[in-house]
Amino acid sequence: MNFCRTESLIDTVTHYCPGCGHGIIHRLVAEVLDELGVREKTIATAPVGCAVLFYNYMKCDIIECAHGRSPAVATAIKRLLPENVVFTYQGDGDLAAIGMAETIHAANRGENITVIFVNNAIYGMTGGQMAPTTLLGQMSTTTEAGRGNNQEGPPIKVCELLSMLDGVTYLERVAVNDAKNVIKTKKAIRKGFLNQIEGRGFSMVEVLSMCPTDWKVSPLKAAEFVNIDMKSVFPLGVYKDEDGQ
Amino acid sequence: MADIQIDIERCKGCGLCVLQCGHGCLKMSEDTNESGNTYAMINGSKDKCTGCGLCCQMCPDVAISICNEKTNTKKNKS
């Protein structure tokens, strides 16, 4: 095999910390856009969070959205420009906290968009505060003794939550903690985009990702944390597939 | 034999590639690049590299590229 930087991924250094999963996921999305040949008609939305500079790394049109409003903005774009491929790229703070209403309603309406949801169980950009997806017992700057079941409540499982909605077409949870899972993640992202291109409706791919800096561990320990701790709370797999394949 | 190239100035030293390589082809440097990060480098010679690309899959900074000799060398940018 040959392996070179794909065309849709801008040839530049990212601002992400060493071992952050965003770089991997950016590359996978870019590769899928190139393989499907849809880069020229793709419009993405950038979130607020660590990936706020998403538009600096991808060679497609990208709109920066107010915090959490990506699914609403993507809805508008897709309805006005149905021939274009529209996807949102969101973190757990953007999608599952401030943007939960937009997420649920866009999913329930069955908007024909693709959502890439990066779950790293913490607020990265703002310095490691608790996110809706922070694990029980996991320490953050706002849960110094660890997230408590009685105090902060258990983590929100977005795939499970959205799987109950009739409008949703495809939900899969994947991870980028090792190469095998990275390859699976690309397949899931590809399916998410294909669903949209073929007009099947709302697709979301949740990607469990590493945040070594705010977890305060080494990149290798962070990959291990995803593999053992996160996967036990957020099991990988397909949560909904209306296409049935 | 696979031709593996590492852009050491792009490397941030996370070490995820070293963890993935099942053949012990990669190791971390002892010195740092211009950004002050240790970087991934070939451990000994390239002969052990099978070109599987797992290191490339894991690199968050797309700092590793691979070109296998069996394939068209025009695609090799390095």
mmCIF file of C-alpha atoms in Angstrom, chain A residues 17-18 211-217:
data_model
loop_
_atom_site.group_PDB
_atom_site.id
_atom_site.type_symbol
_atom_site.label_atom_id
_atom_site.label_comp_id
_atom_site.label_asym_id
_atom_site.label_seq_id
_atom_site.Cartn_x
_atom_site.Cartn_y
_atom_site.Cartn_z
ATOM 1 C CA CYS A 17 -1.878 18.549 21.261
ATOM 2 C CA PRO A 18 0.353 15.471 20.827
ATOM 3 C CA CYS A 211 -7.444 13.925 25.021
ATOM 4 C CA PRO A 212 -4.103 13.257 26.738
ATOM 5 C CA THR A 213 -3.608 16.882 27.802
ATOM 6 C CA ASP A 214 -6.845 17.334 29.725
ATOM 7 C CA TRP A 215 -6.944 13.767 30.979
ATOM 8 C CA LYS A 216 -3.432 14.539 32.258
ATOM 9 C CA VAL A 217 -1.967 11.277 30.975
#
